[in-house]
Coordinates of N, CA and C in Angstrom, one line a residue:
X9 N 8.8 -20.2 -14.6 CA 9.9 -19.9 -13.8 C 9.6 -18.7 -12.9
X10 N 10.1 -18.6 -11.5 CA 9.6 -17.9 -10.7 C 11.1 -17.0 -10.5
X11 N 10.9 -15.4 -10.5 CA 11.8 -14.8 -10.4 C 11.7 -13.9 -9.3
X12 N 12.1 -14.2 -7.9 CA 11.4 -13.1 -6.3 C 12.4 -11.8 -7.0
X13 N 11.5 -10.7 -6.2 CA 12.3 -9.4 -5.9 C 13.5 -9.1 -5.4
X14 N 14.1 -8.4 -5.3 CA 15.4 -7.8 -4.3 C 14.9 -7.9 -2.6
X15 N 15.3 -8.5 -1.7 CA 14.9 -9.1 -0.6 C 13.8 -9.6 -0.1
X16 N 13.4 -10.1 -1.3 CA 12.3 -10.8 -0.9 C 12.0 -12.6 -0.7
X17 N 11.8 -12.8 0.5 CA 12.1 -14.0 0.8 C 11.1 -15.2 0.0
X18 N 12.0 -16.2 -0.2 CA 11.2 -17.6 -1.1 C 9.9 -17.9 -0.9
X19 N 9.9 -17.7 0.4 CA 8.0 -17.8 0.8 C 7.3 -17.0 0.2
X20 N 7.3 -15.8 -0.2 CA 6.6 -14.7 -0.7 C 5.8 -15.5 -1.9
X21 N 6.9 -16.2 -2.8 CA 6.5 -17.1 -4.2 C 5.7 -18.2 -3.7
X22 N 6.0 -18.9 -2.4 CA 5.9 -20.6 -2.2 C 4.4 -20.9 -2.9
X23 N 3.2 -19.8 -1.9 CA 2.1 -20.5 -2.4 C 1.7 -20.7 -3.5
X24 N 2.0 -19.6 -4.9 CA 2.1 -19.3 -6.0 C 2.6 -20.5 -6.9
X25 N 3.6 -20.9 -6.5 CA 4.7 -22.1 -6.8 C 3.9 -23.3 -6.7
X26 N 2.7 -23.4 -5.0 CA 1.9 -24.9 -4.7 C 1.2 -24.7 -5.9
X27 N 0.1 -23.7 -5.8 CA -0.5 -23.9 -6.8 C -0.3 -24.2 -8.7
X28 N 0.2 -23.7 -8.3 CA 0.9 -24.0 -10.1 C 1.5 -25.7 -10.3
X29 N 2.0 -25.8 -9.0 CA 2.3 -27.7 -9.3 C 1.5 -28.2 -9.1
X30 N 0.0 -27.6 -8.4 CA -1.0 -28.8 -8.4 C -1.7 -29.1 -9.4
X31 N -1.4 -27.5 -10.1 CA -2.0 -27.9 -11.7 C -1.8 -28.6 -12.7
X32 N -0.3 -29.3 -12.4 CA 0.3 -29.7 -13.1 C 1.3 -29.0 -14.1
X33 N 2.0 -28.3 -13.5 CA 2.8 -27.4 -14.1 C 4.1 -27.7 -13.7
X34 N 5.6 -27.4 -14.5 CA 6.9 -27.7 -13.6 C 7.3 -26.1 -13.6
X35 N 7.8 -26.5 -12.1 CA 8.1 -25.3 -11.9 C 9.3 -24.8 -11.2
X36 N 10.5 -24.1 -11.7 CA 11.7 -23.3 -11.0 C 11.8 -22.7 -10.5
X37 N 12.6 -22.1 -10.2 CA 12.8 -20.9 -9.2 C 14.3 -20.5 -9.9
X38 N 14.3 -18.8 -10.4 CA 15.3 -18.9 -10.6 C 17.0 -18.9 -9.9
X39 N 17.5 -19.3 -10.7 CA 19.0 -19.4 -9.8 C 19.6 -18.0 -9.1
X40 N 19.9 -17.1 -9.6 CA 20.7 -16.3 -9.2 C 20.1 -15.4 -8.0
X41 N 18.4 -15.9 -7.7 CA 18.3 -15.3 -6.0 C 18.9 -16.3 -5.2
X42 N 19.4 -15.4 -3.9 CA 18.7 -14.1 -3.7 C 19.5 -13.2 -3.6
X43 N 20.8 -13.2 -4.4 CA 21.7 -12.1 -4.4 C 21.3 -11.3 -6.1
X44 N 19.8 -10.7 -6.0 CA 19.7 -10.4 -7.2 C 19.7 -8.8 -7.5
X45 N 20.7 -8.7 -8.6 CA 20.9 -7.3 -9.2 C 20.2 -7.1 -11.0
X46 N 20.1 -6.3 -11.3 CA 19.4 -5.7 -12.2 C 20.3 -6.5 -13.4
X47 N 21.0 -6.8 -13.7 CA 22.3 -7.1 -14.4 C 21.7 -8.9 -14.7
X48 N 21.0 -9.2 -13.5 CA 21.1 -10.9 -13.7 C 20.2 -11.4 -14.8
X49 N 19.7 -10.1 -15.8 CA 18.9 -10.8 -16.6 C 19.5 -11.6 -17.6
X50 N 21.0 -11.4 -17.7 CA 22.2 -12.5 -18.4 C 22.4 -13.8 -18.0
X51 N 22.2 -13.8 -16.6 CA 21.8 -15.6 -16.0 C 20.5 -15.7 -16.1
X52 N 19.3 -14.6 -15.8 CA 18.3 -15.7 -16.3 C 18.0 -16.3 -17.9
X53 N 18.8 -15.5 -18.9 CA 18.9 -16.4 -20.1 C 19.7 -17.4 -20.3
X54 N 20.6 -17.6 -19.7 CA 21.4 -18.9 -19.7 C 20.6 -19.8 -19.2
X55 N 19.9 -19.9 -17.6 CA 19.0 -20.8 -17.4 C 18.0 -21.0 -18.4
X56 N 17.6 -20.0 -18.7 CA 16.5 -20.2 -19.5 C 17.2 -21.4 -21.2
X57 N 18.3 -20.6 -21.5 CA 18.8 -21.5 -22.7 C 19.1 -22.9 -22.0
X58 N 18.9 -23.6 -21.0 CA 19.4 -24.6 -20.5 C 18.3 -25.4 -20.2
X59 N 17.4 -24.4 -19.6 CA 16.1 -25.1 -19.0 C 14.8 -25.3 -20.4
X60 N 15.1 -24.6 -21.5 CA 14.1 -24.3 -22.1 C 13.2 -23.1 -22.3
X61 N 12.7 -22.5 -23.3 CA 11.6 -21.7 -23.1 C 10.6 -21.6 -22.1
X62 N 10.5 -20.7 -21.6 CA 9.2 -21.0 -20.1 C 8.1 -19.6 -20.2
X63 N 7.2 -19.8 -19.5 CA 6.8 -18.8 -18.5 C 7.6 -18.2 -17.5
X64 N 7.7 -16.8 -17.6 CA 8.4 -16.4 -16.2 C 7.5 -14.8 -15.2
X65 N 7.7 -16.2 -14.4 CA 6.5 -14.8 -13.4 C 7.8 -13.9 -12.5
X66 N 7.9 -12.9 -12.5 CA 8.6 -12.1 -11.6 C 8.0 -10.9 -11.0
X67 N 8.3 -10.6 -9.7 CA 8.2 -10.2 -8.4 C 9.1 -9.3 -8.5
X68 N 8.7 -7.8 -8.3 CA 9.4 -6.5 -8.0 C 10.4 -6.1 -9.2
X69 N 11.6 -6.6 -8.6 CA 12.9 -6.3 -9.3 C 13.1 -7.6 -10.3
X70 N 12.3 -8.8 -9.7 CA 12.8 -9.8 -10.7 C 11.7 -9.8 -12.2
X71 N 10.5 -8.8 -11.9 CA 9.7 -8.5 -13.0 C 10.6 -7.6 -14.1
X72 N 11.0 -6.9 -13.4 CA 12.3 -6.1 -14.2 C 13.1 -6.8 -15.4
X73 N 14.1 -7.8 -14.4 CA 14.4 -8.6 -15.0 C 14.1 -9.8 -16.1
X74 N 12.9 -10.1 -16.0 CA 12.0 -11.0 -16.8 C 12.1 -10.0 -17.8
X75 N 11.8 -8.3 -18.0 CA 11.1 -8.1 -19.0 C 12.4 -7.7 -19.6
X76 N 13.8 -7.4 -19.0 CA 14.7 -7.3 -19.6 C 15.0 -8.1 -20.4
X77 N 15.1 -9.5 -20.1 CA 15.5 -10.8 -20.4 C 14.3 -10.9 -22.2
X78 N 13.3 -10.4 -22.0 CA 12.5 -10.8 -23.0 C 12.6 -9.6 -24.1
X79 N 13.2 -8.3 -23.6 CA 14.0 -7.5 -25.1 C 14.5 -8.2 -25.3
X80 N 15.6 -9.1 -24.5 CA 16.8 -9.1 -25.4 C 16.9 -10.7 -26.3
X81 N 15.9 -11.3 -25.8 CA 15.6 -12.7 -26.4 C 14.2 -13.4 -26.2
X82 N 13.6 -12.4 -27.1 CA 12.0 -13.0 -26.9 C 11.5 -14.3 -27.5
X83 N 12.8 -15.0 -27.7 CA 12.4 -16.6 -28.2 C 12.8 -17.4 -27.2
X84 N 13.0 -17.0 -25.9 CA 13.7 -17.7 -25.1 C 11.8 -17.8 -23.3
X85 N 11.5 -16.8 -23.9 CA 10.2 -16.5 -23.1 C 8.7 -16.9 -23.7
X86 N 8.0 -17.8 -23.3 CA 6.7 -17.5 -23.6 C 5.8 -16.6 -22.9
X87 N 5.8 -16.5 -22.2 CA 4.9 -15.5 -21.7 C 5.9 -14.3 -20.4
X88 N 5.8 -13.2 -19.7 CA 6.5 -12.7 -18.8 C 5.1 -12.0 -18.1
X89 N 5.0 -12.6 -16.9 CA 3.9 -12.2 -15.9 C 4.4 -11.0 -14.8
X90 N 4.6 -9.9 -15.3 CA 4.8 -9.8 -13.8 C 4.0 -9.1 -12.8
X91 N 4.4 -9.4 -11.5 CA 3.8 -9.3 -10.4 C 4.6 -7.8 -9.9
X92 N 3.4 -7.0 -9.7 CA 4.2 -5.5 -9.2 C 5.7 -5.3 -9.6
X93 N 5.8 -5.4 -11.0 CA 7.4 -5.3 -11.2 C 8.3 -3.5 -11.2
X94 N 9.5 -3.7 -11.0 CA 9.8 -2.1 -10.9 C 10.2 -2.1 -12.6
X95 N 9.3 -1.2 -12.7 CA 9.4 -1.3 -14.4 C 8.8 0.6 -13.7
X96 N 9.7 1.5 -15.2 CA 9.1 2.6 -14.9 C 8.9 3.3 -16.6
X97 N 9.3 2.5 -17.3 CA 10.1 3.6 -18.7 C 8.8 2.1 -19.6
X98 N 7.8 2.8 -20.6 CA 7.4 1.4 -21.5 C 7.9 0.5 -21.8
X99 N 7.5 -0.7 -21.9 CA 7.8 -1.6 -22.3 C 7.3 -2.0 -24.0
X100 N 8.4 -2.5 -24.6 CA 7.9 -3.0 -25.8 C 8.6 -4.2 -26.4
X101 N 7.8 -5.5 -25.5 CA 8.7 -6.4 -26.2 C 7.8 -7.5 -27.1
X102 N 8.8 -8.4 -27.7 CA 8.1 -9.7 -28.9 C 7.9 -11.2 -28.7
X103 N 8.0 -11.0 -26.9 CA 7.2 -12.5 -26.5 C 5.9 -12.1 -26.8
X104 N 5.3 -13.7 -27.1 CA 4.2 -14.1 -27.3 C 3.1 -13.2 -26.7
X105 N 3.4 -13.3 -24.9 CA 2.2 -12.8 -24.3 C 3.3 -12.1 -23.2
X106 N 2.8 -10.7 -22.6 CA 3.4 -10.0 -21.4 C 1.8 -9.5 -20.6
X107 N 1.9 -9.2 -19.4 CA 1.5 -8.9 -18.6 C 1.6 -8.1 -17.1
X108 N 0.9 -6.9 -16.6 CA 1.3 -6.7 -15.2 C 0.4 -6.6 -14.6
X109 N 1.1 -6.9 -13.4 CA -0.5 -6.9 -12.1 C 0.5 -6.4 -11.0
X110 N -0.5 -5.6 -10.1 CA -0.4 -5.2 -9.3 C -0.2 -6.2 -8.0
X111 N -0.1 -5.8 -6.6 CA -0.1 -6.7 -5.9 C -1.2 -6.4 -4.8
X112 N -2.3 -5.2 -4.5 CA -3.2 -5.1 -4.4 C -2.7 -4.6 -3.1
X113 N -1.6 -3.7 -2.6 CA -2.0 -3.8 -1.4 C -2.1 -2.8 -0.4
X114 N -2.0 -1.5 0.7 CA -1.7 -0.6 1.1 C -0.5 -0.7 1.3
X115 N 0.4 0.5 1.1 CA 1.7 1.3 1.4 C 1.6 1.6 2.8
X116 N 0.8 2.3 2.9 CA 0.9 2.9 4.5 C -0.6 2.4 5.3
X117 N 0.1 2.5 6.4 CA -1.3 2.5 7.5 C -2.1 3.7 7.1
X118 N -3.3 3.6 7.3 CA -4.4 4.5 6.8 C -4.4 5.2 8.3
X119 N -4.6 6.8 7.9 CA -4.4 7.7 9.2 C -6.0 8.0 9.9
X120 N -6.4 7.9 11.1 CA -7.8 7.5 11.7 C -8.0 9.2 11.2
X121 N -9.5 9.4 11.1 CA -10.0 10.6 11.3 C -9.7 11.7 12.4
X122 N -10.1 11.2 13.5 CA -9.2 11.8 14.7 C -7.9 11.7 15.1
X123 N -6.9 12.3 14.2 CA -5.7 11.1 14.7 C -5.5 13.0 14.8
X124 N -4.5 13.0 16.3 CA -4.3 14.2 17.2 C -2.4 14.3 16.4
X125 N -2.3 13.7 15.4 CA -0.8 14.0 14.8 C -0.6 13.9 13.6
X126 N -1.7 14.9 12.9 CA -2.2 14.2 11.4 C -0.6 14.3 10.5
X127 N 0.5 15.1 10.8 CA 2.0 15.1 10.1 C 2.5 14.2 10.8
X128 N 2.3 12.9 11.4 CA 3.2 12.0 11.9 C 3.7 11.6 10.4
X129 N 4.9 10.8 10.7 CA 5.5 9.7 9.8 C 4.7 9.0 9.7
X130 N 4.4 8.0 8.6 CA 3.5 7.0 8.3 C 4.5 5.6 8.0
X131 N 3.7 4.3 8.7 CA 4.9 3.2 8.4 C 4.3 2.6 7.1
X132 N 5.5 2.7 6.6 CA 5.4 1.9 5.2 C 5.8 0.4 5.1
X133 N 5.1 -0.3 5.1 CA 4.9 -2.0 4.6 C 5.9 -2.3 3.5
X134 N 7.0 -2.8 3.8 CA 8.2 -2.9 2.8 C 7.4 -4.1 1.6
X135 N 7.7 -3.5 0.8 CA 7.2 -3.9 -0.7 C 7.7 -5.7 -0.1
X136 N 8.9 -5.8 -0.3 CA 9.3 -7.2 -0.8 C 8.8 -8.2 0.5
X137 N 7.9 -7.5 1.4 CA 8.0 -8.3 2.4 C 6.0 -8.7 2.6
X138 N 5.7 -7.8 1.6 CA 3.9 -8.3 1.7 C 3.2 -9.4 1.1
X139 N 2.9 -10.0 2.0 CA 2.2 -11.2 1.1 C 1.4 -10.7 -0.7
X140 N 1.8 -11.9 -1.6 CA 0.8 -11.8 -2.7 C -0.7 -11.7 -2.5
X141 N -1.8 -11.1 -2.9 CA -3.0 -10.8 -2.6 C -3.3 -12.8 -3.1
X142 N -4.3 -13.4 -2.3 CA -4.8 -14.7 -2.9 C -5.6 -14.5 -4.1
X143 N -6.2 -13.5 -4.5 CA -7.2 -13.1 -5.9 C -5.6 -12.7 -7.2
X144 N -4.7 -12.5 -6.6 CA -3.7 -12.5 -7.7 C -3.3 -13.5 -8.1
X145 N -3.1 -14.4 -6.8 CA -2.3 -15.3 -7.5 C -3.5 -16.1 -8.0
X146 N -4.6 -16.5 -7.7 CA -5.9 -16.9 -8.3 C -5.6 -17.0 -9.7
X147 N -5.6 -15.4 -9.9 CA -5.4 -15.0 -11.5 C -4.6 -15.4 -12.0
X148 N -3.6 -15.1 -11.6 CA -2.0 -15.9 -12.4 C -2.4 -17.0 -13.0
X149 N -2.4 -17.9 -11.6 CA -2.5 -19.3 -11.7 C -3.8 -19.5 -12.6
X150 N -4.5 -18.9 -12.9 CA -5.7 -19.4 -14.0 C -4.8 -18.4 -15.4
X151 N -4.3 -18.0 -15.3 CA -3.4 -17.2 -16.5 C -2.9 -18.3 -17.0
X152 N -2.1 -18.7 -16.4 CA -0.6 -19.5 -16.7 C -1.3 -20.7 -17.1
X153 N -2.9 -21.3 -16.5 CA -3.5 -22.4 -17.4 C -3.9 -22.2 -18.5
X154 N -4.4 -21.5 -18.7 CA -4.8 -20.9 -20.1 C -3.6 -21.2 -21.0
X155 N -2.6 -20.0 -21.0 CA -1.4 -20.0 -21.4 C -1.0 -21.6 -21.9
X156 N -1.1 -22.6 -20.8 CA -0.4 -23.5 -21.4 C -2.0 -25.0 -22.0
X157 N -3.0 -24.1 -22.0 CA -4.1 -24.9 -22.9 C -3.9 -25.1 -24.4
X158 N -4.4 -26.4 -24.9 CA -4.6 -26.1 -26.3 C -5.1 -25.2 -27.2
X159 N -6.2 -24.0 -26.5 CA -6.4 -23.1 -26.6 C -5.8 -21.9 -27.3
X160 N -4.6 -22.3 -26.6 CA -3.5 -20.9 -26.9 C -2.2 -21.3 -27.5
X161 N -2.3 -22.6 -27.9 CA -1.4 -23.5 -28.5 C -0.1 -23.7 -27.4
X162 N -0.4 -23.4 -25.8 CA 1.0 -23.7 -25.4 C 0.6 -25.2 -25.0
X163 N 1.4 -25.5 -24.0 CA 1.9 -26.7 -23.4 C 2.5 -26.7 -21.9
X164 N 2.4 -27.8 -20.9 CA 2.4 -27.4 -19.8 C 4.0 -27.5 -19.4
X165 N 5.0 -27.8 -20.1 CA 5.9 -27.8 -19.7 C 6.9 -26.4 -19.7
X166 N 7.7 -26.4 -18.2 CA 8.2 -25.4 -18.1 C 7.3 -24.0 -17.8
X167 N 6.3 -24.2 -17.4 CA 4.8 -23.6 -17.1 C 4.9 -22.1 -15.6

């Protein structure tokens, strides 16, 4: 199950999402984007109690939420991936498998050597609006096969 950040548009996940269905994986999106607040990790257990145990990859604020969701019902999660999530305080939860990755990418424009205004403002690349690195989601998506190999005793459903 795919969970986007706080304004972060559906494309941001899409290619993430191709790949994982060509693998043969089924794959959601969760419901309560894109009006999502910190609080929604109560809907994503209800989907989750509806849809099944899953994988859940989350993005920024929706990694938040994944990991929320997985204190509070780590039988409801097999694995919580997330992708640059706003997590700030440890984590300690009793799904199976958790994970974080970064999203690899520059914050600001890099300032030239000769730059004649070295205290300018610098523009910052809004987090929810930067593409996933392709070597991440690479990873993932060889994560999430693993994850559901006989190997690791999962199964590709809900993946």
């Amino acid at each position: 199950m795919l969970v986007p950040g706080f304004l972060s548009p559906r494309a941001l996940l899409s290619p993430l999402e191709a790949r994982l269905e060509e693998s043969g994986h089924n794959v959601s999106l969760f419901k309560g984007w894109p009006t999502l607040t910190v609080f929604q990790y109560r809907d994503l257990l209800a989907q989750l109690r509806d849809e099944g145990p899953a994988v859940v990859i989350g993005h920024s604020l929706g990694g938040m939420i994944a990991v929320l969701a997985a204190e509070r019902r780590p039988d409801l999660l097999k694995a919580v991936i997330g992708l640059d999530p706003f997590i700030f305080d440890p984590v300690d939860i009793e799904c199976p498998y958790f994970e974080v990755r970064g999203l690899e990418y520059r914050l600001c424009h890099p300032r030239e050597p000769d730059d004649p205004a070295p205290d300018r403002l610098l523009t910052w690349a809004p987090h929810a609006l930067v593409p996933i690195d392709p070597k991440v989601m690479d990873y993932t998506a060889g994560l999430i096969n693993y994850l559901a190999s006989p190997r690791s005793g999962g199964n590709r459903d809900n993946g």
